[in-house]
Coordinates of N, CA and C in Angstrom, one line a residue:
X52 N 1.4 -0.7 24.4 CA 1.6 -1.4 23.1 C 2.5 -0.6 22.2
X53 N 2.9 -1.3 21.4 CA 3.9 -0.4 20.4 C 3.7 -0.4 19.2
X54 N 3.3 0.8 18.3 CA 3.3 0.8 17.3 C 4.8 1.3 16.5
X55 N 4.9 1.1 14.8 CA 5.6 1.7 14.3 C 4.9 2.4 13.0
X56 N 5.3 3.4 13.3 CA 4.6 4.4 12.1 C 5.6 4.8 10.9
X57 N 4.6 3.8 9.6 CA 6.1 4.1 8.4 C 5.5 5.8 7.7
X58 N 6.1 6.4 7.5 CA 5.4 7.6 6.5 C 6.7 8.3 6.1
X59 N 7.1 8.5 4.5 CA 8.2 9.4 4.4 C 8.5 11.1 4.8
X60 N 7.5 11.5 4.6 CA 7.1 12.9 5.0 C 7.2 13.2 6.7
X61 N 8.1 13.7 6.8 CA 8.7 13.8 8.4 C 7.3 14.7 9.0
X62 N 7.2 15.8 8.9 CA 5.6 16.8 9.3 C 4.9 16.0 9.2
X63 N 3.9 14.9 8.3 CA 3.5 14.4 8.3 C 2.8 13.5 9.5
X64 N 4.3 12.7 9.3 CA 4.5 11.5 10.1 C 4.8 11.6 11.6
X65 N 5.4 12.6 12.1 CA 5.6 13.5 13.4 C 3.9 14.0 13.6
X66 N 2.9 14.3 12.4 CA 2.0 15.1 13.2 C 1.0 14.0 13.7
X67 N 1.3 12.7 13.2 CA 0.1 11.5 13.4 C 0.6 10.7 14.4
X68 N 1.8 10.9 14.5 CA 2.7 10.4 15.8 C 2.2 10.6 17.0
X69 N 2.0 12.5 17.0 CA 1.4 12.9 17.8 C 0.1 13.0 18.5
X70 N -0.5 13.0 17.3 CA -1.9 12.7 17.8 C -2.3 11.1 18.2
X71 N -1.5 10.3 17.8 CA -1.8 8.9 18.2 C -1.2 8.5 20.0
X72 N -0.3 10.1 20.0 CA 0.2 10.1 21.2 C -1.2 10.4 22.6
X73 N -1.4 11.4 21.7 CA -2.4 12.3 22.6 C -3.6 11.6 22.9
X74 N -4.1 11.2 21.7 CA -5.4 10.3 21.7 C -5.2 9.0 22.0
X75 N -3.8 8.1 22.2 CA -4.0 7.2 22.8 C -2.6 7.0 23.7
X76 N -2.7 7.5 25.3 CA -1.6 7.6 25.5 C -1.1 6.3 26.0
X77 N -2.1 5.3 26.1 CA -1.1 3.6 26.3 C 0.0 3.5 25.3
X78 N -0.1 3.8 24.1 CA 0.7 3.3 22.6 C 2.1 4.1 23.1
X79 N 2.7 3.2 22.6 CA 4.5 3.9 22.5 C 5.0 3.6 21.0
X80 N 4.7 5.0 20.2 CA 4.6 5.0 19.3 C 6.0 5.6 18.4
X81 N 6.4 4.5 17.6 CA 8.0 4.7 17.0 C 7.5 5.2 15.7
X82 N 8.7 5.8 15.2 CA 8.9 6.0 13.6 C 9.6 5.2 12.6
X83 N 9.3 5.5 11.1 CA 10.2 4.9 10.4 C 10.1 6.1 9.0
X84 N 11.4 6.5 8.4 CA 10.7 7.2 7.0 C 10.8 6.3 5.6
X85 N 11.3 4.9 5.7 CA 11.7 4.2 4.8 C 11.2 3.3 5.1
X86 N 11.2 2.2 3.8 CA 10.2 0.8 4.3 C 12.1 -0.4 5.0
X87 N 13.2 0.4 4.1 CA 14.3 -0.6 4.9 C 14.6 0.0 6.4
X88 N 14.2 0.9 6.8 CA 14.5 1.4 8.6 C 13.5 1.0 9.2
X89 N 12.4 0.6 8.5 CA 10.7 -0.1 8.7 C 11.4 -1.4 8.9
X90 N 12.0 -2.2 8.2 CA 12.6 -3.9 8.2 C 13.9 -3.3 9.7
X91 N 14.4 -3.0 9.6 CA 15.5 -2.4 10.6 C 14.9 -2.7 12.2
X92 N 14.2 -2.2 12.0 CA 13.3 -1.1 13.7 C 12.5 -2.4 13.5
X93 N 11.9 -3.1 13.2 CA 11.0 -4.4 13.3 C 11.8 -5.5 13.8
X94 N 13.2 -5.7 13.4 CA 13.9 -6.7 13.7 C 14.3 -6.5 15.0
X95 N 14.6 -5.1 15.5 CA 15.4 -5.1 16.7 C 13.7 -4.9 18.0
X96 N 12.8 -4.5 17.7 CA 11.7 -5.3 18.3 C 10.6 -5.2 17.3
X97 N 9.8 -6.0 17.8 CA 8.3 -6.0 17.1 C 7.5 -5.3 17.5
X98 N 6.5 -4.6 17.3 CA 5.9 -4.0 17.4 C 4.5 -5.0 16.9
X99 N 3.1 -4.4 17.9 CA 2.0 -4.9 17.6 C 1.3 -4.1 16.9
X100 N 1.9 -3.1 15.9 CA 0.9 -3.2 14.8 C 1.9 -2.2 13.7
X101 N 2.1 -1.8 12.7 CA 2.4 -1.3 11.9 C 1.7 -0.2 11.3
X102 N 1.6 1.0 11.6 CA 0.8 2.0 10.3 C 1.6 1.8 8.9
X103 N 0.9 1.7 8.1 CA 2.2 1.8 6.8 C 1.7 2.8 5.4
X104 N 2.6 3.5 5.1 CA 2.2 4.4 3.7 C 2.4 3.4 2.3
X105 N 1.8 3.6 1.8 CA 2.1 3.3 0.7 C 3.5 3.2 -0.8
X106 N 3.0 4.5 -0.6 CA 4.4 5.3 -1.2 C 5.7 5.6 -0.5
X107 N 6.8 5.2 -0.7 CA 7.7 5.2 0.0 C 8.8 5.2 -0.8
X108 N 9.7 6.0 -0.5 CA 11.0 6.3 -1.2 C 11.4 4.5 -1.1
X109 N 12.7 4.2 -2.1 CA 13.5 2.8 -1.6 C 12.2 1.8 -1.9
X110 N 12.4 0.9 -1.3 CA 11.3 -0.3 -0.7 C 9.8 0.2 -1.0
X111 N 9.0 -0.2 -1.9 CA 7.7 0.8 -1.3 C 6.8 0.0 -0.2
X112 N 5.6 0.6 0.0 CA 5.4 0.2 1.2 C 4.3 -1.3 1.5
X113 N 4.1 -1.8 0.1 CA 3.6 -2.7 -0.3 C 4.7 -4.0 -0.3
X114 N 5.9 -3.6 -0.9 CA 6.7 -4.5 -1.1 C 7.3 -5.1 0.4
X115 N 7.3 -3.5 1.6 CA 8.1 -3.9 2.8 C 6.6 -4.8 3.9
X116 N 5.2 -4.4 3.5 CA 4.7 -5.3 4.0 C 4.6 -6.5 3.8
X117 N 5.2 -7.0 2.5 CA 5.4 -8.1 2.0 C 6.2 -9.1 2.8
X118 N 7.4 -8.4 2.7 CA 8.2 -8.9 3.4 C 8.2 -9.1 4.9
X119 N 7.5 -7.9 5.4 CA 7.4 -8.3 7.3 C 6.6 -9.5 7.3
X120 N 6.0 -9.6 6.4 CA 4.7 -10.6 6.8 C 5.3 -12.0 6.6
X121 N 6.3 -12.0 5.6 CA 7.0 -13.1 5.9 C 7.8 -13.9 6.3
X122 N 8.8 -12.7 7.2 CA 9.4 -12.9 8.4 C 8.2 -13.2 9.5
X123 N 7.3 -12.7 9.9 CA 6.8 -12.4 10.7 C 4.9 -12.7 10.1
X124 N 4.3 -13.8 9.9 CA 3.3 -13.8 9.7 C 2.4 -13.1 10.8
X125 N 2.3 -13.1 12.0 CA 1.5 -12.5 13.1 C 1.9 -11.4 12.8
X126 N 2.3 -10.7 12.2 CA 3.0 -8.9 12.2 C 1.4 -8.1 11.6
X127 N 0.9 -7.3 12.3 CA -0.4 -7.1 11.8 C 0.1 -5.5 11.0
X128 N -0.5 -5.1 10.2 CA -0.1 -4.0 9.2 C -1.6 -3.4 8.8
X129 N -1.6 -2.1 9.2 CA -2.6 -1.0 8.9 C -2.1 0.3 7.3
X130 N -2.7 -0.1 6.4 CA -2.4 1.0 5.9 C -2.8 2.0 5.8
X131 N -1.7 3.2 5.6 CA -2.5 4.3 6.1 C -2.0 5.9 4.8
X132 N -3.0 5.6 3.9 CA -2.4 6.3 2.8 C -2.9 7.3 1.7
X133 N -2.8 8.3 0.6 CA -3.3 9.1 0.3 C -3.8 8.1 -0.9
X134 N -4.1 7.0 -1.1 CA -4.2 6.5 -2.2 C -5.7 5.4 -2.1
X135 N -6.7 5.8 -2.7 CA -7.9 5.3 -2.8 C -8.5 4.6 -3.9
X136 N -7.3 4.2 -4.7 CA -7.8 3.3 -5.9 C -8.3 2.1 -5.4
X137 N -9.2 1.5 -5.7 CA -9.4 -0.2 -5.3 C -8.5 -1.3 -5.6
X138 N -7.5 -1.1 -7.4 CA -6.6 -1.8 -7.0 C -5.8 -1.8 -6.2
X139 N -5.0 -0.9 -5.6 CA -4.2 -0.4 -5.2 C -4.7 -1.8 -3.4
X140 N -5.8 -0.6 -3.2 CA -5.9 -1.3 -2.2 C -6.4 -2.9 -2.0
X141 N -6.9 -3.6 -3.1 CA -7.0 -5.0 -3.0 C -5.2 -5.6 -2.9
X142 N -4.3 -4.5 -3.0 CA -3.0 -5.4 -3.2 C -2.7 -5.4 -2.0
X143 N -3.1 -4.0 -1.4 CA -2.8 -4.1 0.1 C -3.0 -5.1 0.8
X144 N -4.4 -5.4 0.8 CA -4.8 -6.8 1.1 C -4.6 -8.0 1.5
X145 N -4.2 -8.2 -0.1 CA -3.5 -9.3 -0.5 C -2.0 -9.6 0.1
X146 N -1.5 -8.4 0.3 CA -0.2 -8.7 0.9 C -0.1 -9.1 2.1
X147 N -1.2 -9.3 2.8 CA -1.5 -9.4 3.7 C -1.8 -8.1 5.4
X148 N -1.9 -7.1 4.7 CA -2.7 -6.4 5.5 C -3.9 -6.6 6.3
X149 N -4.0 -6.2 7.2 CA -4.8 -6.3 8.5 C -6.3 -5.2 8.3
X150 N -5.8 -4.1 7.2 CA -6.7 -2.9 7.1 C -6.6 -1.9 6.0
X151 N -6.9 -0.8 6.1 CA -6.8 0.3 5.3 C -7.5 1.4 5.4
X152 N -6.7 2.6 5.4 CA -7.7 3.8 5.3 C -7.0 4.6 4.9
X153 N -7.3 5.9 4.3 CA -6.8 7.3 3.7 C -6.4 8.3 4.7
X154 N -6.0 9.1 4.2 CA -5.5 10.2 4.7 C -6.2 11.2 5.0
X155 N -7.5 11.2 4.0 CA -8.6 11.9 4.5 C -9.4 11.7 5.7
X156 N -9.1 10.6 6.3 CA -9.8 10.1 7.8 C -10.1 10.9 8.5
X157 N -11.0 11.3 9.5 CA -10.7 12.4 10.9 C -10.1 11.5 11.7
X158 N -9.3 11.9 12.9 CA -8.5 11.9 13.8 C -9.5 10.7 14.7
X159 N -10.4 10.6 14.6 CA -11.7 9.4 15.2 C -11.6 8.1 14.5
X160 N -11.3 8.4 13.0 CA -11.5 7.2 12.5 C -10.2 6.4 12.7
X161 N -9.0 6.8 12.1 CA -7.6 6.7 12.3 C -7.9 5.7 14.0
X162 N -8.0 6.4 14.8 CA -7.9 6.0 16.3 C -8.8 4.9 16.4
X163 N -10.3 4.7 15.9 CA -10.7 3.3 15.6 C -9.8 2.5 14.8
X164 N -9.9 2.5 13.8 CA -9.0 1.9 13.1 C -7.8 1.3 13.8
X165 N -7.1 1.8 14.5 CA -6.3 1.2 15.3 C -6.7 0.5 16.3
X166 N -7.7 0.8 17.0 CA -7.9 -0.2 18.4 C -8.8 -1.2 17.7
X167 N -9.1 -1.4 16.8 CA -9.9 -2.9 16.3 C -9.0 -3.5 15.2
X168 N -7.3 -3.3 14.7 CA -7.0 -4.0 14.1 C -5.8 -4.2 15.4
X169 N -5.7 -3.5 16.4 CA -4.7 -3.8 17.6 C -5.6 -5.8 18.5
X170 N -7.1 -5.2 18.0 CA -8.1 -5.9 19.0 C -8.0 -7.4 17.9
X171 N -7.1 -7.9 17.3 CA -7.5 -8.6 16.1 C -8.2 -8.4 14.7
X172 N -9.1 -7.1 14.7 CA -10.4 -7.6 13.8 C -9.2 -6.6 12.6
X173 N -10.3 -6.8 11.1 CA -9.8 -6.1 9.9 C -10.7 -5.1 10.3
X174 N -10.2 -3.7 9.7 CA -10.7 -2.9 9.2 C -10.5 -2.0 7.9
X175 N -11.2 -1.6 7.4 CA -11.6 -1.1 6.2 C -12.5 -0.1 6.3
X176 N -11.7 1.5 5.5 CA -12.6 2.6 5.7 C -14.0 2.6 4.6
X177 N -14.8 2.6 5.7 CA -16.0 2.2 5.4 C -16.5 2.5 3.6
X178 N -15.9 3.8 3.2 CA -16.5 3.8 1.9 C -15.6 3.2 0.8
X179 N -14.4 2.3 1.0 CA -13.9 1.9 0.6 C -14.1 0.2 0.7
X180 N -14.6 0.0 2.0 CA -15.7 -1.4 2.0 C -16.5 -1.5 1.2
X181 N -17.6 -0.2 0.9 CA -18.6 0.0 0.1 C -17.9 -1.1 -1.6
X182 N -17.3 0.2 -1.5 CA -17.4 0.0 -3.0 C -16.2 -1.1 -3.7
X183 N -15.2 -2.0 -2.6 CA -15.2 -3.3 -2.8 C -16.2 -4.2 -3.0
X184 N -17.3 -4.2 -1.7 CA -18.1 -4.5 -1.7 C -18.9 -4.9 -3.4
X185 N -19.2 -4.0 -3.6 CA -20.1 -3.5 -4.5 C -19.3 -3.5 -6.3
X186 N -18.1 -3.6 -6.0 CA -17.4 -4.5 -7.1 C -17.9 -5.6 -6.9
X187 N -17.3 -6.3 -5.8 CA -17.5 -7.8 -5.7 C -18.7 -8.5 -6.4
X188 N -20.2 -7.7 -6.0 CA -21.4 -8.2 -6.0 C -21.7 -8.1 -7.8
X189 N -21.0 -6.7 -8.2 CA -21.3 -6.7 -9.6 C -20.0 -7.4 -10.3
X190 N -19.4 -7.7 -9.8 CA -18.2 -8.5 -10.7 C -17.8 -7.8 -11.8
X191 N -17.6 -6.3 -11.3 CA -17.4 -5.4 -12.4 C -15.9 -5.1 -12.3
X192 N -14.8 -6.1 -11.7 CA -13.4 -5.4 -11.7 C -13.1 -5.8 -13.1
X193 N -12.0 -5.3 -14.1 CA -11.8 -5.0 -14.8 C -11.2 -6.4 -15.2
X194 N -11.8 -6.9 -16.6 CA -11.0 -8.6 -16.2 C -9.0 -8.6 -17.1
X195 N -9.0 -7.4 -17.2 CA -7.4 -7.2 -17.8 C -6.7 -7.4 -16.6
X196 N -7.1 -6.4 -15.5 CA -6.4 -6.8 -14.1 C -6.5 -8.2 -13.4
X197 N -7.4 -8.9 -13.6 CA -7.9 -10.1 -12.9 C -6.4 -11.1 -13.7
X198 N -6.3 -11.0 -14.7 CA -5.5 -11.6 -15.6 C -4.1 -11.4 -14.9
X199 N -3.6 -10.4 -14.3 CA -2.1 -10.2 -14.0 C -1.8 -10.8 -12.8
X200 N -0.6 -11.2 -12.5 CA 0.1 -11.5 -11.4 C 0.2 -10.5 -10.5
X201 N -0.1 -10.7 -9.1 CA 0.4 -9.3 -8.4 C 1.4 -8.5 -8.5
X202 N 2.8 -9.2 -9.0 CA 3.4 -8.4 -9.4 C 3.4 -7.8 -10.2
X203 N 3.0 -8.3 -11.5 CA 2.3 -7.3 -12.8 C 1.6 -6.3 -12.4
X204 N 0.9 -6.5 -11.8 CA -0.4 -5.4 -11.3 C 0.5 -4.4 -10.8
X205 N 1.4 -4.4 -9.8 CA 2.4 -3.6 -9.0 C 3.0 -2.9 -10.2
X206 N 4.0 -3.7 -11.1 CA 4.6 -3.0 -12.1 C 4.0 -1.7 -12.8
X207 N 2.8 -2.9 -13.4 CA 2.0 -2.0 -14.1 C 1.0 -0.3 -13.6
X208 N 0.8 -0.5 -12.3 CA 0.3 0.7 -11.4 C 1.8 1.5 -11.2
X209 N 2.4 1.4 -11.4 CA 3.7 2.0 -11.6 C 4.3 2.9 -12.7
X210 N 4.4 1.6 -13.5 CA 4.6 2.7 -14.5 C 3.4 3.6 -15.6
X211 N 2.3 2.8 -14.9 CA 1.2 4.1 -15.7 C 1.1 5.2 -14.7
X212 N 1.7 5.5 -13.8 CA 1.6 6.6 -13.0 C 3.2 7.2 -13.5
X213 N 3.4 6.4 -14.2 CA 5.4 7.8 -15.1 C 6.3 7.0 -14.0
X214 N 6.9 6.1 -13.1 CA 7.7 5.5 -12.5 C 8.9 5.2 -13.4
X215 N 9.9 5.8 -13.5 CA 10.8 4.9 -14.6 C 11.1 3.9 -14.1
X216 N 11.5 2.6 -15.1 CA 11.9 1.7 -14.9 C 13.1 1.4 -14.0
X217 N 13.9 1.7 -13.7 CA 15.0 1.8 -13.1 C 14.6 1.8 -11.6
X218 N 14.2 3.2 -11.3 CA 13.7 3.4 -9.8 C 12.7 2.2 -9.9
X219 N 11.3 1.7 -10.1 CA 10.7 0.8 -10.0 C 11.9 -0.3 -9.7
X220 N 12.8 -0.9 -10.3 CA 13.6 -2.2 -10.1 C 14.2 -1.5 -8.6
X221 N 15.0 -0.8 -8.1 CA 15.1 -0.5 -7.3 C 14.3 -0.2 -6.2
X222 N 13.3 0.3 -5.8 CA 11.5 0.0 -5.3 C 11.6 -1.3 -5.1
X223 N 11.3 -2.2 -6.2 CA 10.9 -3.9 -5.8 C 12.2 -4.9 -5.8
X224 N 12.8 -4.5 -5.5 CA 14.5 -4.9 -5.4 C 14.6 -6.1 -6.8
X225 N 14.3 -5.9 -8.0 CA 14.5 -6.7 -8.5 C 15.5 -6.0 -9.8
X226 N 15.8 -6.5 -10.7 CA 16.8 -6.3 -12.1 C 15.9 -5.2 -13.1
X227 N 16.4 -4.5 -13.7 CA 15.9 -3.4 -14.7 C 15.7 -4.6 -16.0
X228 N 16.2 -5.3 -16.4 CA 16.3 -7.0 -17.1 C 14.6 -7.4 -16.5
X229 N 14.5 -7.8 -15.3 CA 12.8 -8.1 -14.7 C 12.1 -6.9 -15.5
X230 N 12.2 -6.0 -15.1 CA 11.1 -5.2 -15.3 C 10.8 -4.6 -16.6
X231 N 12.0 -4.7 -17.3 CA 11.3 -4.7 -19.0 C 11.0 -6.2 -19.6
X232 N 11.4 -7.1 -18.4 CA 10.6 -8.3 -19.5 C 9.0 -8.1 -19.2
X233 N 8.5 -7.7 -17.5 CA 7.5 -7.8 -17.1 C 6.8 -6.6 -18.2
X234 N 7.6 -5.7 -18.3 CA 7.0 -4.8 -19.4 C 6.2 -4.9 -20.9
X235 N 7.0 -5.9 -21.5 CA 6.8 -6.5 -22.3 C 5.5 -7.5 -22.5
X236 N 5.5 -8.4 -21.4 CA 4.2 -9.1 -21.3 C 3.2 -8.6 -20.9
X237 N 3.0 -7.5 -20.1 CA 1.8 -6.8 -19.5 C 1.5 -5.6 -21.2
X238 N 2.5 -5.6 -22.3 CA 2.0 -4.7 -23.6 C 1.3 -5.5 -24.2
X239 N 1.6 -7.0 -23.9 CA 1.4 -8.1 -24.5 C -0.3 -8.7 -24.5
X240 N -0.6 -9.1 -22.8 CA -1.3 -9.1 -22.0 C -2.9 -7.8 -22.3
X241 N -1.9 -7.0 -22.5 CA -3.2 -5.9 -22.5 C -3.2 -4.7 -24.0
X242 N -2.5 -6.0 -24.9 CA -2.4 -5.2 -26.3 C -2.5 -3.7 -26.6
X243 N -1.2 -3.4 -26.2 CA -0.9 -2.1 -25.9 C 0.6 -2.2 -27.0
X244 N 1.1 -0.7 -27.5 CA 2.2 -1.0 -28.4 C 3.5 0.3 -27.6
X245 N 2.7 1.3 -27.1 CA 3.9 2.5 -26.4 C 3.0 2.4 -24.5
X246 N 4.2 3.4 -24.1 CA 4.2 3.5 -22.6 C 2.7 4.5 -22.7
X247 N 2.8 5.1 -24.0 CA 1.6 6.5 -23.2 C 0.4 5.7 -23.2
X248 N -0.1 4.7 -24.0 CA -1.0 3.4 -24.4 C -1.2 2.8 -23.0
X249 N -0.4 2.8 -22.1 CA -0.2 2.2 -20.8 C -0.8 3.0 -20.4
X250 N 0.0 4.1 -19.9 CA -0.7 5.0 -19.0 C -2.4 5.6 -19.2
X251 N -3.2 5.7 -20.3 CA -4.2 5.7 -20.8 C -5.0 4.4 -20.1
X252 N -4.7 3.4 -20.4 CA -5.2 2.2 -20.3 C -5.2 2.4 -18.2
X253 N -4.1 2.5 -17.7 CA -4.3 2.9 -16.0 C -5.2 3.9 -15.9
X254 N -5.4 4.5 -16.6 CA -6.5 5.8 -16.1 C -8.1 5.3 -16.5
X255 N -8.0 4.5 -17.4 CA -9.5 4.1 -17.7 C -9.1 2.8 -16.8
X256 N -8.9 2.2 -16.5 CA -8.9 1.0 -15.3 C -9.0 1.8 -14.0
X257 N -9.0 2.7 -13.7 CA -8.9 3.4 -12.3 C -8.3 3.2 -11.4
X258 N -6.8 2.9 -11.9 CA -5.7 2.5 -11.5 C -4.8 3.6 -11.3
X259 N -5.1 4.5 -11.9 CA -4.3 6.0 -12.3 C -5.3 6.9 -11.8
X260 N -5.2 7.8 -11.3 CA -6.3 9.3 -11.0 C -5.6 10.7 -11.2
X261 N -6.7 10.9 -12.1 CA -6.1 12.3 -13.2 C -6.4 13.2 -11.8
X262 N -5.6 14.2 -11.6 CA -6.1 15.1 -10.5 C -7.0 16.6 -11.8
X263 N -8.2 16.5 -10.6 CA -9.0 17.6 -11.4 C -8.9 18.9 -10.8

């Protein structure tokens, strides 16, 4: 079977290469360090499953699943990333993702993870099922977010993490014109009057994570 492994970080992405080599030596496992050599390398074959980062120079890695999936609705997509916010990853999701798990994984879970979303099923690293889960049941997601368009939400987790506007439009291939109108409604939206207001507001939504 053939995977394609997106991750920008070459050491990285070479060292999970390898171990997906070792630990699973049926897979013929390709690379990509961009989400446009990710659309590139998919076109000239498909691959039956995708690892994908999140973060990604160009394209990010949300916007390029977006896209395979709509060339390609059968394109199944694992993500696989340092990023454990729940929004973050309900967008994953929503884009239609197959799965998800972190980078803190051991080398066991990574390797399940792939042979049960290779096998059809979703997967979800377990303490991150948890505590979707356990949103869901308390219906405690934040109803400012509930309120946004996914793209809002994208923007918005963007630029409360310092994204300038510019690269962001560039990222989601759209106009610096788009993204300060989207700017404007999401101040609007969540009565907010400066950017630092924003970024505050991402960190008490748990959309932003202060490193301690």
């Amino acid at each position: 079977m053939n995977i394609l492994l997106v991750d920008d970080h070459a050491v990285v992405r070479q060292g999970y290469a390898s171990l997906l080599r070792a630990l699973m030596p049926e897979l013929h496992v390709r690379e990509a360090a961009t989400g446009e050599e990710a659309l590139s390398q998919v076109l000239e074959q498909v691959p039956h499953l995708v690892i994908m980062d999140f973060g990604l120079p160009g394209i990010s890695g949300l916007e390029t699943t977006r896209r395979l999936r709509q060339r390609l609705p059968q394109l199944r997509v694992l993500f696989f990333s340092m990023h454990d916010e729940l929004p973050l990853v309900r967008q994953a999701l929503d884009a239609g993702a197959a799965g998800y798990l972190t980078k803190n994984s051991a080398p066991q879970i990574l390797v399940e993870a792939v042979r049960r979303v290779l096998a059809g099923h979703a997967y979800i690293e377990q303490a991150l099922a948890t505590q979707l889960a356990c949103a869901s049941t308390r219906h405690d997601t934040d109803p400012r977010l509930q309120c946004m368009t996914q793209r809002e939400l994208e923007i918005f987790v963007m630029l409360a993490r310092g994204t300038p506007a510019r690269t962001i439009a560039e990222q989601l291939c759209i106009s610096a014109k788009t993204v300060s109108n989207h700017l404007t409604l999401l101040k609007s939206k969540l009565q907010v009057s400066s950017h630092a207001e924003l970024v505050h507001l991402g960190i008490d939504m748990g959309v932003v994570r202060v490193a301690g």
